Amino acid sequence: MNIGIDALACATSHYCLPLADMAEALDVPVGKYHVGLGQEHMSIPALDEDAVTLGAQAGARLLAATGTEGIRTVIFATESGVDQSKSAGVFLHALLGLPRHVRTVEMKEACYGGTAALQSALGIVARHPKEKVLVIAADIARYAAGGAGEPTQGAGAVAFLVSAEPRLLNIPAVSGVYTADINDFWRPNDSSTPLVDGHLSMDAYMDALTGAYDDYLAQGGIPAAQMARFVHHQPFGKMARKAHARLMAHTGDPRGDEVIESGLAYGRQIGNSYTAALYIGILSLLGTDPADLTDTPIGLFSYGSGAVAEFFTGIPVAGYRERLRETGADAEGVAAMLAAREPIDFPTYRVLHGALRTDSADFSTPPQTTAPFRFAGVSSGVRQYEARA
Ligand code: CAA
């Protein structure tokens, strides 16, 4: 029995900032952002958007194509959680009108959370092949204003359905895993931005890549040379390029960036989306690569600071491009989604950045997003979400 991703949809935020504007405002050569980091725009959430509204938007796009039949589990992966106790998935369950007979949880391990959710979903379907699992990975990458991470911010969400006999991507069972206790990036409970040792995080990422790949081989995986393309977690494009060079040197494979290039296109325009970033990279590869990738193994690397990583493969199923079109996640659909963002200038972005409220006192958010779901504020300590009629 094949198990994997049956359909995949994505969403991003209402606003975006061209990094050229940030470079000009901060008096940084734009080449540092465009070439040095490999990024061009970053998605910026409106004050009435959060991980729940982004996730619900992706979920609604997915379910409009797939329906809800067979879904008995919802796993919401995020490191932009909105409550210490209640799962972000429960808010989303209500917004999407999902059936009552569903188990709903939130999963966290930095950017690796989406892959933890995928692997858990694969296990559930292996045990109950008629069931489907809805996975949501949604995040807002928000760093301290003026810090080195600021140009790598972004916002995005994916929703995917894990099932038997999937119509998009088979996920073979062999997988390589890796954990090391490293303080490269973390967000204490009283902070809305992470504490980051950026250069340590890059080394930790690359050590985790070779560590997870070696475990993948030890578990009986195929060598990298047999993989047609690779998608590595993308906090920013240059990180994936550095990682790829490290993996190729490690395996003796002479191939260069031509086998990762098409997976980098969407992330360059969205910025980091933490748990969603790898899956937005997969969409970018499947939607924009000129080759027919049907039945060819794609190497996938997921990294979450702290640090946990996994190396595994995905195999596109015949008709995968049509399947993307059904959820609006084909190249035209994603291009339209990116073009629909409202560009803002640097001063406007900094006002939004500074206006985020994370307290539980009552407040209302101004109506800004035109998305189908919005975060309306807090009333009696309860987060209020609205769905557009
Ligand atoms: N033209 C072209 N390139 C230029 C340039 C110019 N004018 N000026 C600088 N550059 C290049 C630099 O040479 C460098 O490239 P190389 O690394 O290939 O040499 C690149 O631009 C970046 O320059 P710096 O290293 O000086 O940048 P920085 O120190 O200001 O910030 C960073 C880089 C530390 C990664 C910072 O962006 C950061 O802290 N980011 C957040 C942490 C992060 O994303 N870590 C990644 C691994 S952890 C992870 O993956 C989990 C996650 O999602 C967070």
mmCIF file with all atom_site columns, N, CA, C and O in Angstrom, residues 6-29:
data_model
loop_
_atom_site.group_PDB
_atom_site.id
_atom_site.type_symbol
_atom_site.label_atom_id
_atom_site.label_alt_id
_atom_site.label_comp_id
_atom_site.label_asym_id
_atom_site.label_entity_id
_atom_site.label_seq_id
_atom_site.pdbx_PDB_ins_code
_atom_site.Cartn_x
_atom_site.Cartn_y
_atom_site.Cartn_z
_atom_site.occupancy
_atom_site.B_iso_or_equiv
_atom_site.pdbx_formal_charge
_atom_site.auth_seq_id
_atom_site.auth_comp_id
_atom_site.auth_asym_id
_atom_site.auth_atom_id
_atom_site.pdbx_PDB_model_num
ATOM 1  N N  . ASP A 1 6  ? -2.023 13.306 -0.514 1.00 0.00 ? 6  ASP A N  1
ATOM 2  C CA . ASP A 1 6  ? -3.031 13.166 -1.561 1.00 0.00 ? 6  ASP A CA 1
ATOM 3  C C  . ASP A 1 6  ? -3.318 14.497 -2.248 1.00 0.00 ? 6  ASP A C  1
ATOM 4  O O  . ASP A 1 6  ? -3.659 14.533 -3.433 1.00 0.00 ? 6  ASP A O  1
ATOM 5  N N  . ALA A 1 7  ? -3.217 15.590 -1.509 1.00 0.00 ? 7  ALA A N  1
ATOM 6  C CA . ALA A 1 7  ? -3.467 16.921 -2.074 1.00 0.00 ? 7  ALA A CA 1
ATOM 7  C C  . ALA A 1 7  ? -2.837 17.950 -1.144 1.00 0.00 ? 7  ALA A C  1
ATOM 8  O O  . ALA A 1 7  ? -2.712 17.702 0.062  1.00 0.00 ? 7  ALA A O  1
ATOM 9  N N  . LEU A 1 8  ? -2.443 19.079 -1.708 1.00 0.00 ? 8  LEU A N  1
ATOM 10 C CA . LEU A 1 8  ? -1.703 20.094 -0.946 1.00 0.00 ? 8  LEU A CA 1
ATOM 11 C C  . LEU A 1 8  ? -2.165 21.473 -1.391 1.00 0.00 ? 8  LEU A C  1
ATOM 12 O O  . LEU A 1 8  ? -2.319 21.722 -2.590 1.00 0.00 ? 8  LEU A O  1
ATOM 13 N N  . ALA A 1 9  ? -2.419 22.362 -0.436 1.00 0.00 ? 9  ALA A N  1
ATOM 14 C CA . ALA A 1 9  ? -2.817 23.742 -0.761 1.00 0.00 ? 9  ALA A CA 1
ATOM 15 C C  . ALA A 1 9  ? -1.995 24.690 0.097  1.00 0.00 ? 9  ALA A C  1
ATOM 16 O O  . ALA A 1 9  ? -1.435 24.286 1.120  1.00 0.00 ? 9  ALA A O  1
ATOM 17 N N  . CYS A 1 10 ? -1.920 25.955 -0.311 1.00 0.00 ? 10 CYS A N  1
ATOM 18 C CA . CYS A 1 10 ? -1.111 26.901 0.481  1.00 0.00 ? 10 CYS A CA 1
ATOM 19 C C  . CYS A 1 10 ? -1.817 28.252 0.596  1.00 0.00 ? 10 CYS A C  1
ATOM 20 O O  . CYS A 1 10 ? -2.782 28.542 -0.114 1.00 0.00 ? 10 CYS A O  1
ATOM 21 N N  . ALA A 1 11 ? -1.306 29.061 1.520  1.00 0.00 ? 11 ALA A N  1
ATOM 22 C CA . ALA A 1 11 ? -1.830 30.419 1.720  1.00 0.00 ? 11 ALA A CA 1
ATOM 23 C C  . ALA A 1 11 ? -0.694 31.287 2.229  1.00 0.00 ? 11 ALA A C  1
ATOM 24 O O  . ALA A 1 11 ? 0.284  30.781 2.789  1.00 0.00 ? 11 ALA A O  1
ATOM 25 N N  . THR A 1 12 ? -0.825 32.577 2.023  1.00 0.00 ? 12 THR A N  1
ATOM 26 C CA . THR A 1 12 ? 0.137  33.497 2.623  1.00 0.00 ? 12 THR A CA 1
ATOM 27 C C  . THR A 1 12 ? -0.619 34.720 3.131  1.00 0.00 ? 12 THR A C  1
ATOM 28 O O  . THR A 1 12 ? -1.848 34.740 3.127  1.00 0.00 ? 12 THR A O  1
ATOM 29 N N  . SER A 1 13 ? 0.129  35.712 3.596  1.00 0.00 ? 13 SER A N  1
ATOM 30 C CA . SER A 1 13 ? -0.511 36.817 4.313  1.00 0.00 ? 13 SER A CA 1
ATOM 31 C C  . SER A 1 13 ? -1.028 37.905 3.366  1.00 0.00 ? 13 SER A C  1
ATOM 32 O O  . SER A 1 13 ? -0.767 37.886 2.163  1.00 0.00 ? 13 SER A O  1
ATOM 33 N N  . HIS A 1 14 ? -1.689 38.890 3.952  1.00 0.00 ? 14 HIS A N  1
ATOM 34 C CA . HIS A 1 14 ? -2.308 39.968 3.169  1.00 0.00 ? 14 HIS A CA 1
ATOM 35 C C  . HIS A 1 14 ? -1.269 40.938 2.580  1.00 0.00 ? 14 HIS A C  1
ATOM 36 O O  . HIS A 1 14 ? -1.429 41.424 1.471  1.00 0.00 ? 14 HIS A O  1
ATOM 37 N N  . TYR A 1 15 ? -0.223 41.230 3.343  1.00 0.00 ? 15 TYR A N  1
ATOM 38 C CA . TYR A 1 15 ? 0.756  42.240 2.913  1.00 0.00 ? 15 TYR A CA 1
ATOM 39 C C  . TYR A 1 15 ? 2.069  41.598 2.475  1.00 0.00 ? 15 TYR A C  1
ATOM 40 O O  . TYR A 1 15 ? 2.374  40.458 2.851  1.00 0.00 ? 15 TYR A O  1
ATOM 41 N N  . CYS A 1 16 ? 2.869  42.348 1.718  1.00 0.00 ? 16 CYS A N  1
ATOM 42 C CA . CYS A 1 16 ? 4.252  41.929 1.482  1.00 0.00 ? 16 CYS A CA 1
ATOM 43 C C  . CYS A 1 16 ? 5.143  43.152 1.384  1.00 0.00 ? 16 CYS A C  1
ATOM 44 O O  . CYS A 1 16 ? 4.693  44.260 1.066  1.00 0.00 ? 16 CYS A O  1
ATOM 45 N N  . LEU A 1 17 ? 6.408  42.943 1.732  1.00 0.00 ? 17 LEU A N  1
ATOM 46 C CA . LEU A 1 17 ? 7.406  44.019 1.682  1.00 0.00 ? 17 LEU A CA 1
ATOM 47 C C  . LEU A 1 17 ? 8.512  43.622 0.715  1.00 0.00 ? 17 LEU A C  1
ATOM 48 O O  . LEU A 1 17 ? 9.123  42.558 0.890  1.00 0.00 ? 17 LEU A O  1
ATOM 49 N N  . PRO A 1 18 ? 8.799  44.450 -0.316 1.00 0.00 ? 18 PRO A N  1
ATOM 50 C CA . PRO A 1 18 ? 9.950  44.164 -1.164 1.00 0.00 ? 18 PRO A CA 1
ATOM 51 C C  . PRO A 1 18 ? 11.228 44.388 -0.345 1.00 0.00 ? 18 PRO A C  1
ATOM 52 O O  . PRO A 1 18 ? 11.368 45.434 0.326  1.00 0.00 ? 18 PRO A O  1
ATOM 53 N N  . LEU A 1 19 ? 12.155 43.426 -0.391 1.00 0.00 ? 19 LEU A N  1
ATOM 54 C CA . LEU A 1 19 ? 13.375 43.593 0.412  1.00 0.00 ? 19 LEU A CA 1
ATOM 55 C C  . LEU A 1 19 ? 14.239 44.730 -0.099 1.00 0.00 ? 19 LEU A C  1
ATOM 56 O O  . LEU A 1 19 ? 15.090 45.247 0.638  1.00 0.00 ? 19 LEU A O  1
ATOM 57 N N  . ALA A 1 20 ? 14.017 45.156 -1.353 1.00 0.00 ? 20 ALA A N  1
ATOM 58 C CA . ALA A 1 20 ? 14.745 46.326 -1.858 1.00 0.00 ? 20 ALA A CA 1
ATOM 59 C C  . ALA A 1 20 ? 14.408 47.554 -1.000 1.00 0.00 ? 20 ALA A C  1
ATOM 60 O O  . ALA A 1 20 ? 15.271 48.400 -0.728 1.00 0.00 ? 20 ALA A O  1
ATOM 61 N N  . ASP A 1 21 ? 13.145 47.658 -0.536 1.00 0.00 ? 21 ASP A N  1
ATOM 62 C CA . ASP A 1 21 ? 12.744 48.793 0.316  1.00 0.00 ? 21 ASP A CA 1
ATOM 63 C C  . ASP A 1 21 ? 13.440 48.708 1.668  1.00 0.00 ? 21 ASP A C  1
ATOM 64 O O  . ASP A 1 21 ? 13.867 49.734 2.230  1.00 0.00 ? 21 ASP A O  1
ATOM 65 N N  . MET A 1 22 ? 13.536 47.483 2.203  1.00 0.00 ? 22 MET A N  1
ATOM 66 C CA . MET A 1 22 ? 14.208 47.320 3.498  1.00 0.00 ? 22 MET A CA 1
ATOM 67 C C  . MET A 1 22 ? 15.695 47.686 3.359  1.00 0.00 ? 22 MET A C  1
ATOM 68 O O  . MET A 1 22 ? 16.267 48.361 4.219  1.00 0.00 ? 22 MET A O  1
ATOM 69 N N  . ALA A 1 23 ? 16.298 47.232 2.258  1.00 0.00 ? 23 ALA A N  1
ATOM 70 C CA . ALA A 1 23 ? 17.725 47.514 2.045  1.00 0.00 ? 23 ALA A CA 1
ATOM 71 C C  . ALA A 1 23 ? 17.965 49.024 2.001  1.00 0.00 ? 23 ALA A C  1
ATOM 72 O O  . ALA A 1 23 ? 18.890 49.540 2.639  1.00 0.00 ? 23 ALA A O  1
ATOM 73 N N  . GLU A 1 24 ? 17.083 49.723 1.271  1.00 0.00 ? 24 GLU A N  1
ATOM 74 C CA . GLU A 1 24 ? 17.256 51.175 1.144  1.00 0.00 ? 24 GLU A CA 1
ATOM 75 C C  . GLU A 1 24 ? 17.092 51.852 2.509  1.00 0.00 ? 24 GLU A C  1
ATOM 76 O O  . GLU A 1 24 ? 17.901 52.686 2.910  1.00 0.00 ? 24 GLU A O  1
ATOM 77 N N  . ALA A 1 25 ? 16.050 51.428 3.249  1.00 0.00 ? 25 ALA A N  1
ATOM 78 C CA . ALA A 1 25 ? 15.771 52.060 4.545  1.00 0.00 ? 25 ALA A CA 1
ATOM 79 C C  . ALA A 1 25 ? 16.881 51.797 5.555  1.00 0.00 ? 25 ALA A C  1
ATOM 80 O O  . ALA A 1 25 ? 17.192 52.651 6.390  1.00 0.00 ? 25 ALA A O  1
ATOM 81 N N  . LEU A 1 26 ? 17.481 50.616 5.495  1.00 0.00 ? 26 LEU A N  1
ATOM 82 C CA . LEU A 1 26 ? 18.508 50.260 6.485  1.00 0.00 ? 26 LEU A CA 1
ATOM 83 C C  . LEU A 1 26 ? 19.922 50.519 5.961  1.00 0.00 ? 26 LEU A C  1
ATOM 84 O O  . LEU A 1 26 ? 20.909 50.190 6.643  1.00 0.00 ? 26 LEU A O  1
ATOM 85 N N  . ASP A 1 27 ? 20.004 51.068 4.735  1.00 0.00 ? 27 ASP A N  1
ATOM 86 C CA . ASP A 1 27 ? 21.301 51.387 4.124  1.00 0.00 ? 27 ASP A CA 1
ATOM 87 C C  . ASP A 1 27 ? 22.189 50.138 4.022  1.00 0.00 ? 27 ASP A C  1
ATOM 88 O O  . ASP A 1 27 ? 23.366 50.145 4.419  1.00 0.00 ? 27 ASP A O  1
ATOM 89 N N  . VAL A 1 28 ? 21.577 49.069 3.521  1.00 0.00 ? 28 VAL A N  1
ATOM 90 C CA . VAL A 1 28 ? 22.297 47.807 3.292  1.00 0.00 ? 28 VAL A CA 1
ATOM 91 C C  . VAL A 1 28 ? 22.319 47.591 1.780  1.00 0.00 ? 28 VAL A C  1
ATOM 92 O O  . VAL A 1 28 ? 21.307 47.838 1.119  1.00 0.00 ? 28 VAL A O  1
ATOM 93 N N  . PRO A 1 29 ? 23.439 47.135 1.190  1.00 0.00 ? 29 PRO A N  1
ATOM 94 C CA . PRO A 1 29 ? 23.411 46.860 -0.259 1.00 0.00 ? 29 PRO A CA 1
ATOM 95 C C  . PRO A 1 29 ? 22.357 45.792 -0.564 1.00 0.00 ? 29 PRO A C  1
ATOM 96 O O  . PRO A 1 29 ? 22.317 44.754 0.105  1.00 0.00 ? 29 PRO A O  1
#
